[in-house]
Amino acid sequence: MNIDDKLALNLFHVDSIPHIEVDSEICSKCPHRLCTYVCPVENYKVEDDNVVFSWEGCLECGTCNIICDQGAITWNYPRGGFGISYRFG
């Protein structure tokens, strides 16, 4: 089973309130944009020389929070009943 097959087993309950917030002013001054390299589902992407973020589909691994050394990311677990549900098949 490849990674795409494994990810397809997961169930996402997307909340209208994001559990991750990115300060775009701080983020725009980041010299290395490590978040765009480490997110396993590529929720951080560079578009028109800006980092664009989407919390939907987040695996809640916390890697972005650990790697961001600029203080641009505020990371919390999703509210109860929301977020990812891992289903192993």
Coordinates of C-alpha atoms in Angstrom, one line a residue:
M1 CA 0.0 0.0 0.0
N2 CA 1.5 3.3 -1.0
I3 CA 1.2 6.6 0.8
D4 CA -1.7 7.9 -1.4
D5 CA -3.6 4.7 -0.6
K6 CA -3.0 5.1 3.1
L7 CA -4.0 8.8 3.1
A8 CA -7.2 7.9 1.3
L9 CA -8.2 5.8 4.4
N10 CA -8.2 8.9 6.6
L11 CA -11.4 10.8 7.4
F12 CA -11.3 14.6 7.9
H13 CA -13.9 16.5 9.8
V14 CA -13.1 20.0 8.7
D15 CA -14.0 22.8 11.2
S16 CA -14.9 26.3 10.0
I17 CA -12.5 27.6 12.6
P18 CA -8.8 26.9 11.7
H19 CA -6.7 25.2 14.3
I20 CA -3.6 26.7 12.8
E21 CA -3.1 30.4 12.2
V22 CA -0.2 31.9 10.2
D23 CA 0.9 35.5 10.6
S24 CA 1.4 36.5 7.0
E25 CA 3.4 39.6 7.9
I26 CA 6.0 37.5 9.7
C27 CA 5.8 34.7 7.2
S28 CA 6.5 37.1 4.3
K29 CA 9.8 38.0 5.8
C30 CA 11.0 34.4 6.4
P31 CA 14.3 33.8 4.7
H32 CA 13.9 30.0 4.2
R33 CA 10.2 29.0 4.2
L34 CA 10.9 25.6 5.7
C35 CA 7.2 24.9 6.2
T36 CA 6.8 24.5 2.5
Y37 CA 9.3 21.6 2.5
V38 CA 8.3 19.7 5.6
C39 CA 4.5 19.5 5.6
P40 CA 3.6 15.9 4.6
V41 CA 0.4 17.0 2.8
E42 CA 1.8 20.2 1.4
N43 CA -0.6 22.6 3.2
Y44 CA 2.0 25.3 2.8
K45 CA 2.8 26.4 -0.8
V46 CA 4.6 29.3 -2.4
E47 CA 2.4 31.2 -4.9
D48 CA 3.5 34.6 -6.4
D49 CA 6.4 34.7 -3.9
N50 CA 4.1 34.4 -0.9
V51 CA 3.4 31.4 1.3
V52 CA -0.2 30.3 1.0
F53 CA -1.7 28.1 3.8
S54 CA -4.7 25.8 4.0
W55 CA -5.5 23.9 7.2
E56 CA -8.0 21.5 5.6
G57 CA -6.4 18.1 5.2
C58 CA -3.9 18.7 8.0
L59 CA -2.6 15.5 9.6
E60 CA -2.0 17.3 12.9
C61 CA 1.6 16.1 13.0
G62 CA 2.8 19.5 14.3
T63 CA 5.9 19.6 12.1
C64 CA 5.1 23.1 10.9
N65 CA 5.0 24.4 14.4
I66 CA 8.3 22.8 15.3
I67 CA 10.1 23.9 12.2
C68 CA 9.0 27.5 12.1
D69 CA 11.7 29.5 13.8
Q70 CA 10.1 32.9 13.0
G71 CA 7.1 32.7 15.3
A72 CA 4.6 32.9 12.4
I73 CA 2.6 29.8 13.3
T74 CA 0.1 29.5 16.1
W75 CA -0.8 25.8 16.3
N76 CA -3.5 24.1 18.4
Y77 CA -5.3 20.8 18.2
P78 CA -8.7 21.1 16.5
R79 CA -11.8 21.4 18.6
G80 CA -13.4 18.2 19.8
G81 CA -15.1 16.3 17.0
F82 CA -13.0 18.0 14.3
G83 CA -9.8 17.2 12.6
I84 CA -8.4 13.9 11.3
S85 CA -9.6 10.4 12.1
Y86 CA -7.1 7.8 11.2
R87 CA -8.6 4.6 9.8
F88 CA -6.3 1.7 9.3
G89 CA -7.3 -0.8 6.7

